[in-house]
Amino acid sequence: MAEYGVAGKTLKVDLDVRNLLMDYGASGAALCFNCGNCTAVCPLSENGAPFPRSMVRFVQLGSRQDILHSPEPWLCYFCNECSATCPRDAKPGNTMAAARKYQIRSATIGPVADMLVTKKWGIALLLAVTSLFYFAGLYYVGALKLPTQLLFQAFVPEEVMHIAGMVAGIFAVAVMGIAILRVLYWISRGRQSRYITISKKISAAIRSLPLVITEVVAQRRMSKCETGRPRWIGHMMTMWGFIGLFVTSGLIYMINPNLTNYPYSFTNPIQILANVSAAVLITGMCLILLDRRNHRATTQDHDYFDWVFFYTIFAAGITGLVVEAFRFSGLLMPTFIAYSIHIINVLFLIAFAPFSKFAHVGIRPFVIWYSKYAGLV
Ligand code: SF4
Ligand code: SF4
């Protein structure tokens, strides 16, 4: 930590934070000479939240408090229009992405988040832990044996599925809930939020809800990025694919909690919804990857944080489709091996979502809501 006197005030500069942010992808911030071009071209920057220049400055200074207390990382959709026009090639879009990672890391259990943000072996370790719990559960209920018929509950009893799903789900919801509250608390203590008058709070909170709903349903802010159309479509498909799979799981648990005669036939409406959702999700992810490839010059290469995210989605989606393919072929052993891999990946996805890029799903809508409510956007 270093201290500097600026305009009569003491400014605390945390060099560790600055170095960490550089490791997270904000290394270009060192090149910035603060011309402000990026903020001028950013289609999402507004008077109340002028980014990305301010964030680049905070990173240059290693100003932990300013980075954590800013809603701006969540108002940016990484379209990289700023990076394409930066005269210093400082890639301010990457700085915004690094600030998001830093907030996720700071709002969750740091060591676990570190494993999914930077440590290359982290995903292997966490997948091993998930597999251990899964097989220990099967062993505990005496179900670690090969089935003789193509029914999933003959291999993985419903109690194992229910308990594993509940443990992973409760853990994820608790971590995500705490992370959302922490981020909102930090932002409420930030520079931009000081001027909210109490009398306006309730009506502002209600009036800002439609924005959040359109944001969640149609990613309205992201659609403003002119160069990001294919990415927006990919984002929408990924999100709706997920929602379809989430609804499918909910329907199965509500209609058929004992998982009797599960899996369903291929013509069952719930099964059709599941398979279509998986296909939409995988197509959406492919579009996002393609768009990144087309904008290689202005964006950073995929880093480990991105790959964990892609792996998690592809692994859950593709293993689900592989299970269906084996099932369609009537292959007993391959179906159940693929089913185990699928379940482990889905449990991993649920349990560790708040530590990964999935945290966007929970944190971003709340920050947008708060920013609207506070008159920042
Ligand atoms: S356009 Fe580039 S050099 Fe100018 S303020 Fe933004 S990041 Fe810095
Ligand atoms: S990446 Fe796009 S949304 Fe984010 S700061 Fe740059 S121009 Fe704005």
mmCIF file of C-alpha atoms and ligand atoms in Angstrom:
data_model
loop_
_atom_site.group_PDB
_atom_site.id
_atom_site.type_symbol
_atom_site.label_atom_id
_atom_site.label_comp_id
_atom_site.label_asym_id
_atom_site.label_seq_id
_atom_site.Cartn_x
_atom_site.Cartn_y
_atom_site.Cartn_z
ATOM 1 C CA MET A 1 0.000 0.000 0.000
ATOM 2 C CA ALA A 2 1.362 3.440 -0.942
ATOM 3 C CA GLU A 3 -0.063 6.819 0.096
ATOM 4 C CA TYR A 4 0.014 10.007 -1.996
ATOM 5 C CA GLY A 5 -1.128 13.527 -1.268
ATOM 6 C CA VAL A 6 -3.499 14.759 -3.988
ATOM 7 C CA ALA A 7 -5.332 18.108 -3.705
ATOM 8 C CA GLY A 8 -4.954 18.097 0.061
ATOM 9 C CA LYS A 9 -6.329 14.554 0.441
ATOM 10 C CA THR A 10 -4.526 11.310 1.121
ATOM 11 C CA LEU A 11 -4.997 8.813 -1.680
ATOM 12 C CA LYS A 12 -4.327 5.175 -0.803
ATOM 13 C CA VAL A 13 -2.937 3.218 -3.716
ATOM 14 C CA ASP A 14 -2.954 -0.525 -3.343
ATOM 15 C CA LEU A 15 -0.241 -1.908 -5.593
ATOM 16 C CA ASP A 16 -1.368 -5.484 -4.916
ATOM 17 C CA VAL A 17 -4.823 -4.617 -6.236
ATOM 18 C CA ARG A 18 -3.350 -2.966 -9.307
ATOM 19 C CA ASN A 19 -1.147 -5.978 -10.018
ATOM 20 C CA LEU A 20 -4.053 -8.363 -9.459
ATOM 21 C CA LEU A 21 -6.215 -6.396 -11.903
ATOM 22 C CA MET A 22 -3.378 -6.492 -14.429
ATOM 23 C CA ASP A 23 -3.266 -10.276 -14.021
ATOM 24 C CA TYR A 24 -7.016 -10.363 -14.573
ATOM 25 C CA GLY A 25 -6.532 -8.782 -18.012
ATOM 26 C CA ALA A 26 -6.284 -5.027 -17.348
ATOM 27 C CA SER A 27 -2.596 -4.751 -18.293
ATOM 28 C CA GLY A 28 -3.454 -2.276 -21.081
ATOM 29 C CA ALA A 29 -4.522 0.262 -18.447
ATOM 30 C CA ALA A 30 -0.851 1.174 -17.992
ATOM 31 C CA LEU A 31 -0.801 2.590 -21.552
ATOM 32 C CA CYS A 32 -3.764 4.933 -21.068
ATOM 33 C CA PHE A 33 -3.102 8.692 -21.227
ATOM 34 C CA ASN A 34 -6.648 9.613 -20.175
ATOM 35 C CA CYS A 35 -7.885 11.194 -23.391
ATOM 36 C CA GLY A 36 -11.484 10.156 -22.684
ATOM 37 C CA ASN A 37 -12.153 8.873 -26.200
ATOM 38 C CA CYS A 38 -13.379 5.518 -24.881
ATOM 39 C CA THR A 39 -16.055 7.106 -22.706
ATOM 40 C CA ALA A 40 -17.185 9.256 -25.634
ATOM 41 C CA VAL A 41 -17.680 6.272 -27.961
ATOM 42 C CA CYS A 42 -19.138 3.829 -25.417
ATOM 43 C CA PRO A 43 -22.832 3.396 -26.296
ATOM 44 C CA LEU A 44 -23.691 2.447 -22.718
ATOM 45 C CA SER A 45 -21.823 5.109 -20.770
ATOM 46 C CA GLU A 46 -24.081 7.773 -19.278
ATOM 47 C CA ASN A 47 -23.615 10.937 -17.251
ATOM 48 C CA GLY A 48 -24.235 9.242 -13.912
ATOM 49 C CA ALA A 49 -21.860 6.388 -14.725
ATOM 50 C CA PRO A 50 -19.122 7.618 -17.073
ATOM 51 C CA PHE A 51 -17.028 4.618 -18.051
ATOM 52 C CA PRO A 52 -14.630 3.074 -19.037
ATOM 53 C CA ARG A 53 -12.071 5.903 -18.631
ATOM 54 C CA SER A 54 -12.817 6.275 -14.923
ATOM 55 C CA MET A 55 -12.311 2.550 -14.342
ATOM 56 C CA VAL A 56 -9.027 2.587 -16.260
ATOM 57 C CA ARG A 57 -7.910 5.389 -13.964
ATOM 58 C CA PHE A 58 -8.953 3.483 -10.831
ATOM 59 C CA VAL A 59 -6.959 0.475 -12.009
ATOM 60 C CA GLN A 60 -3.910 2.617 -12.782
ATOM 61 C CA LEU A 61 -4.090 3.900 -9.223
ATOM 62 C CA GLY A 62 -4.937 0.512 -7.700
ATOM 63 C CA SER A 63 -7.826 2.197 -5.938
ATOM 64 C CA ARG A 64 -9.548 -0.793 -4.379
ATOM 65 C CA GLN A 65 -12.377 1.204 -2.897
ATOM 66 C CA ASP A 66 -13.291 2.946 -6.143
ATOM 67 C CA ILE A 67 -13.214 -0.300 -8.107
ATOM 68 C CA LEU A 68 -15.401 -2.127 -5.600
ATOM 69 C CA HIS A 69 -17.799 0.777 -5.074
ATOM 70 C CA SER A 70 -18.509 1.272 -8.750
ATOM 71 C CA PRO A 71 -21.546 -0.166 -10.594
ATOM 72 C CA GLU A 72 -19.817 0.485 -13.915
ATOM 73 C CA PRO A 73 -18.299 -2.978 -14.497
ATOM 74 C CA TRP A 74 -21.852 -4.377 -14.565
ATOM 75 C CA LEU A 75 -23.201 -1.680 -16.883
ATOM 76 C CA CYS A 76 -20.621 -2.622 -19.533
ATOM 77 C CA TYR A 77 -21.413 -5.488 -21.922
ATOM 78 C CA PHE A 78 -17.924 -5.940 -23.334
ATOM 79 C CA CYS A 79 -18.801 -4.906 -26.883
ATOM 80 C CA ASN A 80 -15.280 -3.460 -27.198
ATOM 81 C CA GLU A 81 -16.255 -0.405 -29.228
ATOM 82 C CA CYS A 82 -14.016 1.516 -26.797
ATOM 83 C CA SER A 83 -11.048 -0.789 -27.408
ATOM 84 C CA ALA A 84 -11.441 -0.489 -31.179
ATOM 85 C CA THR A 85 -11.001 3.305 -31.030
ATOM 86 C CA CYS A 86 -8.458 3.729 -28.218
ATOM 87 C CA PRO A 87 -5.465 5.658 -29.617
ATOM 88 C CA ARG A 88 -3.121 3.908 -27.175
ATOM 89 C CA ASP A 89 -4.458 0.376 -27.716
ATOM 90 C CA ALA A 90 -5.055 0.262 -23.972
ATOM 91 C CA LYS A 91 -8.035 -2.095 -24.441
ATOM 92 C CA PRO A 92 -10.333 -0.421 -21.899
ATOM 93 C CA GLY A 93 -12.974 -3.108 -22.512
ATOM 94 C CA ASN A 94 -10.584 -5.617 -20.957
ATOM 95 C CA THR A 95 -10.173 -3.350 -17.937
ATOM 96 C CA MET A 96 -13.943 -3.406 -17.428
ATOM 97 C CA ALA A 97 -13.926 -7.218 -17.665
ATOM 98 C CA ALA A 98 -11.064 -7.392 -15.143
ATOM 99 C CA ALA A 99 -13.000 -5.143 -12.750
ATOM 100 C CA ARG A 100 -15.995 -7.504 -12.967
ATOM 101 C CA LYS A 101 -13.762 -10.447 -12.092
ATOM 102 C CA TYR A 102 -12.355 -8.499 -9.173
ATOM 103 C CA GLN A 103 -15.821 -7.741 -7.827
ATOM 104 C CA ILE A 104 -16.870 -11.399 -8.192
ATOM 105 C CA ARG A 105 -13.690 -12.491 -6.416
ATOM 106 C CA SER A 106 -14.182 -9.975 -3.635
ATOM 107 C CA ALA A 107 -17.892 -10.698 -3.133
ATOM 108 C CA THR A 108 -17.585 -14.488 -2.941
ATOM 109 C CA ILE A 109 -15.307 -16.940 -1.156
ATOM 110 C CA GLY A 110 -11.978 -15.691 -2.497
ATOM 111 C CA PRO A 111 -9.953 -18.925 -2.627
ATOM 112 C CA VAL A 112 -12.742 -20.798 -4.470
ATOM 113 C CA ALA A 113 -13.210 -17.899 -6.884
ATOM 114 C CA ASP A 114 -9.447 -17.764 -7.448
ATOM 115 C CA MET A 115 -9.558 -21.373 -8.608
ATOM 116 C CA LEU A 116 -12.055 -20.449 -11.322
ATOM 117 C CA VAL A 117 -10.574 -17.050 -12.170
ATOM 118 C CA THR A 118 -6.849 -17.703 -12.466
ATOM 119 C CA LYS A 119 -5.617 -21.056 -11.154
ATOM 120 C CA LYS A 120 -5.286 -23.415 -14.106
ATOM 121 C CA TRP A 121 -5.767 -26.530 -11.977
ATOM 122 C CA GLY A 122 -8.809 -25.101 -10.163
ATOM 123 C CA ILE A 123 -11.479 -26.540 -12.433
ATOM 124 C CA ALA A 124 -9.902 -30.025 -12.253
ATOM 125 C CA LEU A 125 -9.844 -29.906 -8.449
ATOM 126 C CA LEU A 126 -13.441 -28.672 -8.150
ATOM 127 C CA LEU A 127 -14.659 -31.261 -10.683
ATOM 128 C CA ALA A 128 -12.849 -33.949 -8.661
ATOM 129 C CA VAL A 129 -14.566 -32.731 -5.470
ATOM 130 C CA THR A 130 -17.968 -32.795 -7.191
ATOM 131 C CA SER A 131 -17.320 -36.312 -8.552
ATOM 132 C CA LEU A 132 -16.275 -37.489 -5.107
ATOM 133 C CA PHE A 133 -19.536 -36.264 -3.569
ATOM 134 C CA TYR A 134 -21.532 -37.834 -6.371
ATOM 135 C CA PHE A 135 -19.947 -41.281 -6.141
ATOM 136 C CA ALA A 136 -19.881 -41.153 -2.322
ATOM 137 C CA GLY A 137 -23.652 -40.502 -2.426
ATOM 138 C CA LEU A 138 -24.204 -43.485 -4.715
ATOM 139 C CA TYR A 139 -22.023 -45.688 -2.522
ATOM 140 C CA TYR A 140 -23.825 -44.539 0.635
ATOM 141 C CA VAL A 141 -27.242 -45.621 -0.678
ATOM 142 C CA GLY A 142 -25.757 -48.846 -2.068
ATOM 143 C CA ALA A 143 -26.461 -47.878 -5.662
ATOM 144 C CA LEU A 144 -22.966 -48.084 -7.078
ATOM 145 C CA LYS A 145 -23.790 -50.934 -9.467
ATOM 146 C CA LEU A 146 -24.692 -51.286 -13.105
ATOM 147 C CA PRO A 147 -28.422 -51.269 -13.906
ATOM 148 C CA THR A 148 -30.158 -53.847 -16.016
ATOM 149 C CA GLN A 149 -32.687 -51.533 -17.635
ATOM 150 C CA LEU A 150 -32.552 -48.143 -19.297
ATOM 151 C CA LEU A 151 -34.144 -46.174 -16.453
ATOM 152 C CA PHE A 152 -32.067 -43.450 -14.843
ATOM 153 C CA GLN A 153 -33.455 -44.009 -11.362
ATOM 154 C CA ALA A 154 -32.231 -47.629 -11.538
ATOM 155 C CA PHE A 155 -28.700 -46.222 -11.666
ATOM 156 C CA VAL A 156 -28.949 -42.984 -9.710
ATOM 157 C CA PRO A 157 -31.730 -43.265 -7.104
ATOM 158 C CA GLU A 158 -33.990 -40.254 -6.840
ATOM 159 C CA GLU A 159 -32.906 -39.559 -3.236
ATOM 160 C CA VAL A 160 -29.309 -39.080 -4.405
ATOM 161 C CA MET A 161 -30.492 -36.777 -7.185
ATOM 162 C CA HIS A 162 -32.687 -34.771 -4.809
ATOM 163 C CA ILE A 163 -30.100 -34.414 -2.040
ATOM 164 C CA ALA A 164 -27.233 -33.616 -4.424
ATOM 165 C CA GLY A 165 -29.348 -31.066 -6.306
ATOM 166 C CA MET A 166 -30.537 -29.448 -3.082
ATOM 167 C CA VAL A 167 -27.064 -29.224 -1.515
ATOM 168 C CA ALA A 168 -25.570 -27.729 -4.693
ATOM 169 C CA GLY A 169 -28.556 -25.410 -5.180
ATOM 170 C CA ILE A 170 -28.704 -24.127 -1.593
ATOM 171 C CA PHE A 171 -24.943 -23.536 -1.562
ATOM 172 C CA ALA A 172 -25.106 -21.633 -4.859
ATOM 173 C CA VAL A 173 -28.131 -19.541 -3.882
ATOM 174 C CA ALA A 174 -26.561 -18.656 -0.516
ATOM 175 C CA VAL A 175 -23.211 -17.634 -2.056
ATOM 176 C CA MET A 176 -24.897 -15.737 -4.900
ATOM 177 C CA GLY A 177 -27.317 -13.999 -2.518
ATOM 178 C CA ILE A 178 -24.485 -12.851 -0.253
ATOM 179 C CA ALA A 179 -22.442 -11.724 -3.279
ATOM 180 C CA ILE A 180 -25.364 -9.662 -4.642
ATOM 181 C CA LEU A 181 -25.935 -8.018 -1.257
ATOM 182 C CA ARG A 182 -22.235 -7.237 -0.854
ATOM 183 C CA VAL A 183 -21.949 -5.708 -4.324
ATOM 184 C CA LEU A 184 -25.092 -3.605 -3.757
ATOM 185 C CA TYR A 185 -23.785 -2.500 -0.378
ATOM 186 C CA TRP A 186 -20.452 -1.433 -1.862
ATOM 187 C CA ILE A 187 -22.121 0.429 -4.697
ATOM 188 C CA SER A 188 -24.483 2.193 -2.324
ATOM 189 C CA ARG A 189 -21.393 3.587 -0.612
ATOM 190 C CA GLY A 190 -19.802 4.725 -3.853
ATOM 191 C CA ARG A 191 -19.248 8.230 -5.163
ATOM 192 C CA GLN A 192 -22.189 8.200 -7.555
ATOM 193 C CA SER A 193 -24.747 7.024 -5.025
ATOM 194 C CA ARG A 194 -24.295 9.788 -2.482
ATOM 195 C CA TYR A 195 -26.924 12.069 -3.881
ATOM 196 C CA ILE A 196 -29.989 9.842 -3.727
ATOM 197 C CA THR A 197 -32.666 11.506 -1.629
ATOM 198 C CA ILE A 198 -34.678 9.246 0.659
ATOM 199 C CA SER A 199 -38.033 10.660 -0.480
ATOM 200 C CA LYS A 200 -37.404 9.518 -4.031
ATOM 201 C CA LYS A 201 -36.233 6.053 -3.124
ATOM 202 C CA ILE A 202 -39.443 4.019 -3.134
ATOM 203 C CA SER A 203 -40.971 5.439 -6.293
ATOM 204 C CA ALA A 204 -37.602 5.253 -8.039
ATOM 205 C CA ALA A 205 -37.231 1.628 -7.025
ATOM 206 C CA ILE A 206 -40.646 0.764 -8.470
ATOM 207 C CA ARG A 207 -40.146 2.802 -11.629
ATOM 208 C CA SER A 208 -36.852 1.095 -12.337
ATOM 209 C CA LEU A 209 -38.317 -2.430 -12.298
ATOM 210 C CA PRO A 210 -39.521 -2.437 -15.951
ATOM 211 C CA LEU A 211 -35.971 -1.657 -17.057
ATOM 212 C CA VAL A 212 -34.662 -4.655 -15.169
ATOM 213 C CA ILE A 213 -37.351 -6.903 -16.632
ATOM 214 C CA THR A 214 -36.582 -5.816 -20.220
ATOM 215 C CA GLU A 215 -32.925 -6.234 -19.403
ATOM 216 C CA VAL A 216 -33.372 -9.804 -18.232
ATOM 217 C CA VAL A 217 -35.814 -10.791 -20.982
ATOM 218 C CA ALA A 218 -34.278 -8.977 -23.974
ATOM 219 C CA GLN A 219 -30.834 -7.759 -22.831
ATOM 220 C CA ARG A 220 -31.923 -4.275 -23.913
ATOM 221 C CA ARG A 221 -28.714 -2.489 -22.956
ATOM 222 C CA MET A 222 -26.575 -4.983 -24.796
ATOM 223 C CA SER A 223 -28.614 -4.518 -27.991
ATOM 224 C CA LYS A 224 -27.449 -0.867 -28.050
ATOM 225 C CA CYS A 225 -23.915 -1.966 -28.944
ATOM 226 C CA GLU A 226 -23.857 -1.646 -32.725
ATOM 227 C CA THR A 227 -20.877 -3.911 -33.296
ATOM 228 C CA GLY A 228 -22.195 -6.543 -30.941
ATOM 229 C CA ARG A 229 -25.309 -7.807 -32.757
ATOM 230 C CA PRO A 230 -24.103 -11.398 -33.329
ATOM 231 C CA ARG A 231 -22.901 -11.476 -29.730
ATOM 232 C CA TRP A 232 -26.264 -10.173 -28.538
ATOM 233 C CA ILE A 233 -28.068 -12.937 -30.463
ATOM 234 C CA GLY A 234 -25.629 -15.504 -29.021
ATOM 235 C CA HIS A 235 -26.197 -14.117 -25.528
ATOM 236 C CA MET A 236 -29.963 -14.253 -25.941
ATOM 237 C CA MET A 237 -29.866 -17.844 -27.224
ATOM 238 C CA THR A 238 -27.564 -18.947 -24.403
ATOM 239 C CA MET A 239 -29.776 -17.309 -21.808
ATOM 240 C CA TRP A 240 -33.049 -18.692 -23.196
ATOM 241 C CA GLY A 241 -31.477 -22.122 -23.637
ATOM 242 C CA PHE A 242 -30.604 -22.032 -19.957
ATOM 243 C CA ILE A 243 -34.044 -20.858 -18.963
ATOM 244 C CA GLY A 244 -35.540 -23.722 -21.032
ATOM 245 C CA LEU A 245 -33.352 -26.273 -19.231
ATOM 246 C CA PHE A 246 -34.136 -24.717 -15.864
ATOM 247 C CA VAL A 247 -37.888 -24.870 -16.579
ATOM 248 C CA THR A 248 -37.526 -28.464 -17.763
ATOM 249 C CA SER A 249 -35.817 -29.513 -14.530
ATOM 250 C CA GLY A 250 -38.457 -27.689 -12.485
ATOM 251 C CA LEU A 251 -41.304 -29.374 -14.367
ATOM 252 C CA ILE A 252 -39.769 -32.820 -13.932
ATOM 253 C CA TYR A 253 -39.336 -32.309 -10.195
ATOM 254 C CA MET A 254 -42.886 -30.963 -9.817
ATOM 255 C CA ILE A 255 -44.700 -33.485 -12.006
ATOM 256 C CA ASN A 256 -42.567 -36.525 -11.359
ATOM 257 C CA PRO A 257 -40.596 -36.109 -8.096
ATOM 258 C CA ASN A 258 -39.851 -39.835 -7.873
ATOM 259 C CA LEU A 259 -38.467 -39.801 -11.417
ATOM 260 C CA THR A 260 -40.723 -42.730 -12.313
ATOM 261 C CA ASN A 261 -40.197 -43.995 -15.886
ATOM 262 C CA TYR A 262 -37.553 -41.338 -16.397
ATOM 263 C CA PRO A 263 -36.115 -40.604 -18.956
ATOM 264 C CA TYR A 264 -39.183 -39.791 -20.988
ATOM 265 C CA SER A 265 -39.762 -40.781 -24.582
ATOM 266 C CA PHE A 266 -38.315 -38.495 -27.255
ATOM 267 C CA THR A 267 -41.810 -37.273 -28.177
ATOM 268 C CA ASN A 268 -42.706 -36.238 -24.614
ATOM 269 C CA PRO A 269 -43.208 -32.398 -24.574
ATOM 270 C CA ILE A 270 -40.871 -31.984 -21.569
ATOM 271 C CA GLN A 271 -38.174 -34.011 -23.290
ATOM 272 C CA ILE A 272 -38.648 -31.995 -26.498
ATOM 273 C CA LEU A 273 -38.276 -28.763 -24.487
ATOM 274 C CA ALA A 274 -35.092 -30.125 -22.842
ATOM 275 C CA ASN A 275 -33.484 -31.170 -26.130
ATOM 276 C CA VAL A 276 -34.441 -27.986 -27.993
ATOM 277 C CA SER A 277 -33.165 -25.862 -25.072
ATOM 278 C CA ALA A 278 -29.823 -27.709 -25.054
ATOM 279 C CA ALA A 279 -29.481 -27.192 -28.830
ATOM 280 C CA VAL A 280 -30.346 -23.456 -28.526
ATOM 281 C CA LEU A 281 -27.836 -23.040 -25.694
ATOM 282 C CA ILE A 282 -24.996 -24.721 -27.582
ATOM 283 C CA THR A 283 -25.762 -22.714 -30.752
ATOM 284 C CA GLY A 284 -25.749 -19.487 -28.713
ATOM 285 C CA MET A 285 -22.370 -20.321 -27.213
ATOM 286 C CA CYS A 286 -20.952 -21.117 -30.668
ATOM 287 C CA LEU A 287 -22.138 -17.692 -31.904
ATOM 288 C CA ILE A 288 -20.418 -15.967 -28.967
ATOM 289 C CA LEU A 289 -17.168 -17.850 -29.652
ATOM 290 C CA LEU A 290 -17.389 -17.013 -33.372
ATOM 291 C CA ASP A 291 -17.959 -13.345 -32.622
ATOM 292 C CA ARG A 292 -14.954 -13.251 -30.290
ATOM 293 C CA ARG A 293 -12.874 -14.847 -33.024
ATOM 294 C CA ASN A 294 -14.002 -12.184 -35.496
ATOM 295 C CA HIS A 295 -12.979 -9.416 -33.086
ATOM 296 C CA ARG A 296 -9.634 -10.821 -32.052
ATOM 297 C CA ALA A 297 -7.847 -7.573 -32.857
ATOM 298 C CA THR A 298 -9.714 -5.545 -30.266
ATOM 299 C CA THR A 299 -10.523 -8.060 -27.587
ATOM 300 C CA GLN A 300 -8.293 -10.166 -25.373
ATOM 301 C CA ASP A 301 -7.765 -13.838 -26.064
ATOM 302 C CA HIS A 302 -10.044 -16.051 -24.057
ATOM 303 C CA ASP A 303 -8.519 -16.418 -20.664
ATOM 304 C CA TYR A 304 -8.963 -19.172 -18.131
ATOM 305 C CA PHE A 305 -12.024 -17.457 -16.625
ATOM 306 C CA ASP A 306 -13.739 -17.505 -20.042
ATOM 307 C CA TRP A 307 -12.772 -21.107 -20.730
ATOM 308 C CA VAL A 308 -14.162 -22.309 -17.406
ATOM 309 C CA PHE A 309 -17.446 -20.664 -18.390
ATOM 310 C CA PHE A 310 -17.449 -22.184 -21.892
ATOM 311 C CA TYR A 311 -16.440 -25.578 -20.554
ATOM 312 C CA THR A 312 -19.226 -25.570 -17.976
ATOM 313 C CA ILE A 313 -21.933 -24.725 -20.507
ATOM 314 C CA PHE A 314 -20.697 -27.002 -23.265
ATOM 315 C CA ALA A 315 -20.060 -29.881 -20.871
ATOM 316 C CA ALA A 316 -23.581 -29.676 -19.431
ATOM 317 C CA GLY A 317 -25.250 -29.182 -22.836
ATOM 318 C CA ILE A 318 -23.237 -31.643 -24.900
ATOM 319 C CA THR A 319 -23.202 -34.447 -22.310
ATOM 320 C CA GLY A 320 -26.997 -34.072 -22.116
ATOM 321 C CA LEU A 321 -27.273 -34.522 -25.878
ATOM 322 C CA VAL A 322 -24.796 -37.445 -25.809
ATOM 323 C CA VAL A 323 -26.962 -39.163 -23.181
ATOM 324 C CA GLU A 324 -29.912 -38.753 -25.531
ATOM 325 C CA ALA A 325 -27.957 -40.128 -28.492
ATOM 326 C CA PHE A 326 -26.854 -43.241 -26.550
ATOM 327 C CA ARG A 327 -30.338 -43.700 -25.174
ATOM 328 C CA PHE A 328 -31.784 -43.474 -28.674
ATOM 329 C CA SER A 329 -29.340 -46.191 -29.732
ATOM 330 C CA GLY A 330 -30.403 -48.366 -26.791
ATOM 331 C CA LEU A 331 -26.803 -48.610 -25.473
ATOM 332 C CA LEU A 332 -27.082 -49.309 -21.754
ATOM 333 C CA MET A 333 -23.524 -48.890 -20.450
ATOM 334 C CA PRO A 334 -22.537 -45.840 -22.565
ATOM 335 C CA THR A 335 -25.821 -44.150 -21.608
ATOM 336 C CA PHE A 336 -25.141 -44.480 -17.912
ATOM 337 C CA ILE A 337 -21.486 -43.448 -18.153
ATOM 338 C CA ALA A 338 -22.543 -40.357 -20.118
ATOM 339 C CA TYR A 339 -25.368 -39.751 -17.628
ATOM 340 C CA SER A 340 -22.916 -39.775 -14.692
ATOM 341 C CA ILE A 341 -20.607 -37.328 -16.477
ATOM 342 C CA HIS A 342 -23.635 -35.170 -17.276
ATOM 343 C CA ILE A 343 -24.859 -35.111 -13.665
ATOM 344 C CA ILE A 344 -21.370 -34.298 -12.318
ATOM 345 C CA ASN A 345 -21.064 -31.400 -14.760
ATOM 346 C CA VAL A 346 -24.534 -30.089 -13.947
ATOM 347 C CA LEU A 347 -23.801 -30.253 -10.195
ATOM 348 C CA PHE A 348 -20.496 -28.477 -10.791
ATOM 349 C CA LEU A 349 -22.273 -25.811 -12.834
ATOM 350 C CA ILE A 350 -24.872 -25.198 -10.109
ATOM 351 C CA ALA A 351 -22.538 -25.279 -7.090
ATOM 352 C CA PHE A 352 -19.779 -23.100 -8.523
ATOM 353 C CA ALA A 353 -21.857 -20.731 -10.656
ATOM 354 C CA PRO A 354 -21.480 -17.778 -8.232
ATOM 355 C CA PHE A 355 -17.679 -18.009 -8.425
ATOM 356 C CA SER A 356 -17.513 -18.080 -12.193
ATOM 357 C CA LYS A 357 -18.675 -15.889 -15.043
ATOM 358 C CA PHE A 358 -22.194 -17.108 -14.250
ATOM 359 C CA ALA A 359 -22.195 -14.592 -11.417
ATOM 360 C CA HIS A 360 -23.212 -12.080 -14.118
ATOM 361 C CA VAL A 361 -26.623 -13.707 -14.227
ATOM 362 C CA GLY A 362 -27.267 -12.897 -10.585
ATOM 363 C CA ILE A 363 -25.345 -9.670 -9.994
ATOM 364 C CA ARG A 364 -25.912 -7.685 -13.200
ATOM 365 C CA PRO A 365 -29.745 -7.320 -13.062
ATOM 366 C CA PHE A 366 -29.554 -6.119 -9.454
ATOM 367 C CA VAL A 367 -26.829 -3.591 -10.204
ATOM 368 C CA ILE A 368 -28.797 -2.301 -13.210
ATOM 369 C CA TRP A 369 -31.855 -2.042 -11.017
ATOM 370 C CA TYR A 370 -29.905 -0.164 -8.357
ATOM 371 C CA SER A 371 -28.275 2.120 -10.921
ATOM 372 C CA LYS A 372 -31.625 3.051 -12.409
ATOM 373 C CA TYR A 373 -33.070 3.543 -8.961
ATOM 374 C CA ALA A 374 -30.125 5.752 -8.020
ATOM 375 C CA GLY A 375 -30.452 7.751 -11.235
ATOM 376 C CA LEU A 376 -27.075 6.626 -12.573
ATOM 377 C CA VAL A 377 -28.440 5.319 -15.891
HETATM 378 S S1 SF4 B 1 -9.356 5.917 -25.184
HETATM 379 FE FE1 SF4 B 1 -7.598 4.722 -24.461
HETATM 380 S S2 SF4 B 1 -6.039 6.258 -23.914
HETATM 381 FE FE2 SF4 B 1 -8.003 7.330 -24.086
HETATM 382 S S3 SF4 B 1 -8.833 7.342 -21.965
HETATM 383 FE FE3 SF4 B 1 -9.680 5.559 -23.002
HETATM 384 S S4 SF4 B 1 -8.250 3.907 -22.484
HETATM 385 FE FE4 SF4 B 1 -7.199 5.806 -22.063
HETATM 386 S S1 SF4 B 2 -16.710 -2.691 -23.812
HETATM 387 FE FE1 SF4 B 2 -18.468 -1.630 -24.825
HETATM 388 S S2 SF4 B 2 -19.900 -1.286 -23.140
HETATM 389 FE FE2 SF4 B 2 -17.931 -1.765 -22.204
HETATM 390 S S3 SF4 B 2 -16.965 0.193 -21.825
HETATM 391 FE FE3 SF4 B 2 -16.257 -0.496 -23.833
HETATM 392 S S4 SF4 B 2 -17.665 0.387 -25.315
HETATM 393 FE FE4 SF4 B 2 -18.625 0.561 -23.304
#
